[in-house]
Tab-separated table of C-alpha atoms and ligand atoms in Angstrom:
chain	number	residue	atom	x	y	z
K	1	MET	CA	68.552	12.452	-2.768
K	2	GLN	CA	70.229	11.548	-6.078
K	3	LEU	CA	66.985	9.858	-7.196
K	4	ASP	CA	65.149	13.184	-6.822
K	5	ILE	CA	67.250	14.825	-9.547
K	6	ASN	CA	65.671	15.163	-12.964
K	7	ARG	CA	68.511	16.820	-14.930
K	8	VAL	CA	71.902	18.401	-14.245
K	9	LEU	CA	71.883	21.888	-15.793
K	10	ILE	CA	75.328	23.020	-14.610
K	11	SER	CA	77.909	20.562	-13.254
K	12	GLN	CA	80.155	21.257	-10.283
K	13	GLN	CA	83.138	21.432	-12.684
K	14	GLN	CA	81.408	24.100	-14.776
K	15	LEU	CA	80.484	25.995	-11.600
K	16	ALA	CA	84.059	25.909	-10.313
K	17	GLN	CA	85.470	27.160	-13.601
K	18	ARG	CA	83.000	30.038	-13.933
K	19	VAL	CA	83.255	31.075	-10.266
K	20	ALA	CA	87.046	31.303	-10.686
K	21	GLU	CA	86.593	33.516	-13.772
K	22	MET	CA	84.144	35.757	-11.915
K	23	ALA	CA	86.538	36.056	-8.950
K	24	ARG	CA	89.361	37.086	-11.308
K	25	GLN	CA	87.202	39.781	-12.920
K	26	ILE	CA	85.951	41.105	-9.574
K	27	THR	CA	89.535	41.236	-8.287
K	28	ILE	CA	90.724	43.205	-11.335
K	29	ASP	CA	87.788	45.614	-11.095
K	30	HIS	CA	88.502	46.322	-7.403
K	31	THR	CA	92.276	46.695	-7.614
K	32	PRO	CA	93.858	50.164	-8.062
K	33	PRO	CA	93.781	52.010	-10.391
K	34	ASN	CA	90.343	50.550	-11.263
K	35	ILE	CA	89.198	51.447	-7.787
K	36	PRO	CA	90.920	54.675	-6.722
K	37	ASP	CA	90.816	54.297	-2.968
K	38	GLY	CA	92.467	50.940	-2.256
K	39	ASP	CA	91.466	47.291	-2.420
K	40	GLU	CA	88.748	47.346	0.252
K	41	ILE	CA	85.265	45.963	-0.388
K	42	THR	CA	82.322	44.736	1.614
K	43	ILE	CA	80.713	41.642	0.145
K	44	VAL	CA	77.056	41.139	1.002
K	45	PRO	CA	75.619	37.681	0.268
K	46	ILE	CA	71.822	37.466	0.284
K	47	LEU	CA	70.965	34.598	2.611
K	48	THR	CA	70.281	31.869	2.462
K	49	GLY	CA	70.687	30.902	-1.187
K	50	ALA	CA	73.955	32.744	-1.923
K	51	PHE	CA	76.011	31.262	0.913
K	52	ILE	CA	77.799	28.512	-1.015
K	53	PHE	CA	78.451	30.653	-4.097
K	54	CYS	CA	79.766	33.455	-1.881
K	55	ALA	CA	82.008	31.094	0.105
K	56	ASP	CA	83.602	29.727	-3.080
K	57	LEU	CA	83.893	33.173	-4.666
K	58	ILE	CA	85.509	35.148	-1.845
K	59	ARG	CA	88.232	32.578	-1.225
K	60	GLN	CA	89.506	33.429	-4.708
K	61	ILE	CA	89.437	37.209	-4.260
K	62	PRO	CA	92.718	38.269	-2.587
K	63	LEU	CA	91.534	41.725	-1.477
K	64	HIS	CA	90.714	43.226	1.918
K	65	ILE	CA	87.142	41.984	2.246
K	66	GLN	CA	84.590	42.578	4.945
K	67	ILE	CA	81.316	40.625	4.985
K	68	GLY	CA	77.840	42.021	5.583
K	69	LEU	CA	74.706	39.887	5.642
K	70	VAL	CA	71.129	40.380	4.542
K	71	THR	CA	68.372	37.789	4.678
K	72	VAL	CA	65.572	37.923	2.129
K	73	SER	CA	62.663	35.562	1.655
K	74	SER	CA	61.030	35.360	-1.751
K	75	TYR	CA	60.228	31.682	-2.347
K	76	PRO	CA	58.969	30.791	1.138
K	77	GLY	CA	58.557	27.095	1.943
K	78	SER	CA	57.629	24.986	-1.040
K	79	SER	CA	56.880	27.891	-3.396
K	80	LEU	CA	57.977	27.361	-6.997
K	81	SER	CA	57.566	31.020	-7.935
K	82	THR	CA	58.215	34.297	-6.148
K	83	LYS	CA	55.765	35.447	-3.507
K	84	GLY	CA	57.345	38.907	-3.418
K	85	SER	CA	60.622	39.690	-1.685
K	86	GLN	CA	60.734	40.479	1.997
K	87	LEU	CA	63.780	41.753	3.881
K	88	LEU	CA	63.887	39.612	7.020
K	89	SER	CA	67.094	40.859	8.652
K	90	GLN	CA	70.374	42.650	8.041
K	91	GLN	CA	73.791	42.618	9.660
K	92	LEU	CA	75.806	45.122	7.686
K	93	GLY	CA	77.899	47.065	10.168
K	94	ASN	CA	79.112	50.481	9.055
K	95	VAL	CA	79.225	50.521	5.269
K	96	GLN	CA	79.370	54.289	4.872
K	97	GLY	CA	81.910	55.229	2.196
K	98	ARG	CA	82.658	51.595	1.375
K	99	HIS	CA	82.421	49.753	-1.942
K	100	LEU	CA	79.696	47.115	-1.672
K	101	LEU	CA	79.238	44.005	-3.788
K	102	LEU	CA	75.830	42.395	-3.340
K	103	ILE	CA	75.736	38.679	-4.155
K	104	ASP	CA	72.665	36.628	-4.973
K	105	ASP	CA	72.205	33.088	-6.176
K	106	ILE	CA	69.707	33.767	-8.967
K	107	LEU	CA	68.048	36.679	-10.742
K	108	ASP	CA	64.463	35.784	-11.570
K	109	SER	CA	61.747	38.469	-11.302
K	110	GLY	CA	64.280	41.022	-10.061
K	111	GLY	CA	62.239	41.680	-6.937
K	112	THR	CA	65.094	40.802	-4.578
K	113	LEU	CA	67.704	43.107	-6.133
K	114	ASN	CA	65.106	45.849	-6.532
K	115	LEU	CA	64.395	45.547	-2.810
K	116	VAL	CA	67.938	45.290	-1.437
K	117	VAL	CA	69.953	47.660	-3.673
K	118	PRO	CA	68.026	50.781	-2.522
K	119	VAL	CA	68.416	49.682	1.116
K	120	LEU	CA	72.194	49.465	0.656
K	121	LYS	CA	72.357	52.776	-1.233
K	122	GLY	CA	70.490	54.388	1.649
K	123	LEU	CA	73.383	53.564	3.983
K	124	GLY	CA	75.766	55.947	2.193
K	125	PRO	CA	78.267	53.562	0.573
K	126	ALA	CA	80.831	54.731	-2.015
K	127	SER	CA	79.308	52.320	-4.564
K	128	VAL	CA	76.996	49.326	-4.901
K	129	LYS	CA	77.584	46.593	-7.489
K	130	THR	CA	75.618	43.388	-7.971
K	131	CYS	CA	76.691	39.843	-8.766
K	132	VAL	CA	74.444	36.847	-9.458
K	133	LEU	CA	75.462	33.276	-10.194
K	134	LEU	CA	72.405	32.531	-12.357
K	135	ARG	CA	69.989	34.603	-14.415
K	136	LYS	CA	66.781	33.132	-15.753
K	137	ASP	CA	65.910	33.552	-19.406
K	138	ARG	CA	62.819	35.697	-18.936
K	139	PRO	CA	62.210	39.347	-19.854
K	140	ALA	CA	61.839	40.551	-16.230
K	141	ALA	CA	65.323	39.285	-15.325
K	142	LYS	CA	66.943	41.097	-18.254
K	143	LEU	CA	65.357	44.400	-17.191
K	144	VAL	CA	67.279	44.412	-13.887
K	145	HIS	CA	70.935	45.380	-14.083
K	146	ALA	CA	73.523	42.983	-12.638
K	147	ASP	CA	77.221	43.852	-12.900
K	148	TYR	CA	78.393	40.219	-12.870
K	149	VAL	CA	76.361	37.241	-14.163
K	150	GLY	CA	77.653	33.677	-13.976
K	151	PHE	CA	75.262	31.760	-16.239
K	152	ASP	CA	72.072	32.444	-18.160
K	153	ILE	CA	69.722	29.475	-17.672
K	154	PRO	CA	66.278	28.452	-18.997
K	155	ASP	CA	63.226	29.634	-17.047
K	156	GLU	CA	62.948	26.500	-14.892
K	157	PHE	CA	62.936	25.902	-11.132
K	158	VAL	CA	66.434	24.835	-10.081
K	159	VAL	CA	68.081	23.711	-6.838
K	160	GLY	CA	71.564	22.867	-5.616
K	161	TYR	CA	74.765	24.802	-4.846
K	162	GLY	CA	72.878	26.730	-2.145
K	163	LEU	CA	69.473	26.950	-3.851
K	164	ASP	CA	66.658	25.129	-2.076
K	165	TYR	CA	63.243	23.615	-2.378
K	166	ASN	CA	61.497	23.961	0.998
K	167	ASN	CA	64.993	24.346	2.515
K	168	TYR	CA	66.173	21.001	1.104
K	169	TYR	CA	68.707	20.242	-1.653
K	170	ARG	CA	71.102	23.147	-0.910
K	171	ASN	CA	73.897	20.575	-0.536
K	172	ILE	CA	73.661	19.196	-4.088
K	173	PRO	CA	76.984	20.247	-5.664
K	174	ASP	CA	75.486	20.859	-9.145
K	175	ILE	CA	72.638	23.066	-10.371
K	176	VAL	CA	69.797	20.648	-11.148
K	177	THR	CA	66.065	20.347	-11.734
K	178	LEU	CA	63.941	18.047	-9.578
K	179	ASN	CA	61.564	15.363	-10.773
K	180	ALA	CA	57.814	15.759	-10.210
K	181	GLU	CA	57.705	13.075	-7.526
K	182	ALA	CA	60.320	14.864	-5.363
K	183	ILE	CA	58.501	18.183	-5.771
K	184	GLN	CA	55.279	16.598	-4.552
K	185	ARG	CA	56.938	14.797	-1.671
K	186	HIS	CA	58.450	17.975	-0.162
K	187	ALA	CA	55.512	20.283	-0.946
J	1	5GP	P1	63.713	37.365	-7.787
J	1	5GP	O1	63.561	38.187	-6.544
J	1	5GP	O2	64.699	37.929	-8.793
J	1	5GP	O3	62.407	36.969	-8.401
J	1	5GP	O4	64.281	35.964	-7.359
J	1	5GP	C1	65.435	35.859	-6.657
J	1	5GP	C2	65.267	34.939	-5.486
J	1	5GP	O5	64.231	33.982	-5.674
J	1	5GP	C3	66.544	34.164	-5.344
J	1	5GP	O6	67.346	34.788	-4.360
J	1	5GP	C4	66.085	32.800	-4.916
J	1	5GP	O7	66.045	32.747	-3.514
J	1	5GP	C5	64.674	32.679	-5.410
J	1	5GP	N1	64.608	31.918	-6.676
J	1	5GP	C6	64.335	32.397	-7.905
J	1	5GP	N2	64.323	31.408	-8.833
J	1	5GP	C7	64.617	30.274	-8.155
J	1	5GP	C8	64.787	28.902	-8.562
J	1	5GP	O8	64.674	28.505	-9.735
J	1	5GP	N3	65.085	28.016	-7.584
J	1	5GP	C9	65.229	28.383	-6.278
J	1	5GP	N4	65.540	27.433	-5.426
J	1	5GP	N5	65.094	29.668	-5.860
J	1	5GP	C10	64.798	30.595	-6.799
J	2	MG	MG1	67.368	34.145	-2.415
């Protein structure tokens, strides 16, 4: 697997440091008096890509957290660009009146957040905020609001730390690009 890596964009040390900073900020923003009605939030990772980021993040947020799940497909199989976002399933429980924090791995075209945020708002929560680990340097990504952004990265296809290519490479601890040979092999 290591031979498939072209370049490390963000190392696991950089990820750990930034995720800790983001957790601190999210904790402050959801602690009274910044949130008037207690320290309760529901965190909603978008599966599958956000699962590792979310797992690292929430273990550093010492609030009363519930978890809701949504599954979205946008880069099905060996796609290297979005094929349009599709909501495949949701497991949210009762989120009425609750503060929701939606977590995604990467903000690219914005299609995923534009699809899921209205769905969450339709369930009658007290608020909906958004958090992404990565945001691609392209105009479409900047047009979509995200409350918390970990890193701005070049407009390249990346994998690792939960992000996949054809469901592989999620277990790479860094954010990396793949070499052309690996992309062909798993296409
Ligand atoms: P958007 O809907 O904003 O275009 O893209 C967000 C979704 O597309 C992410 O949740 C992620 O699943 C997928 N995605 C976007 N860019 C990349 C990328 O560079 N690598 C991988 N592996 N997935 C990406
Ligand atoms: Mg995704």
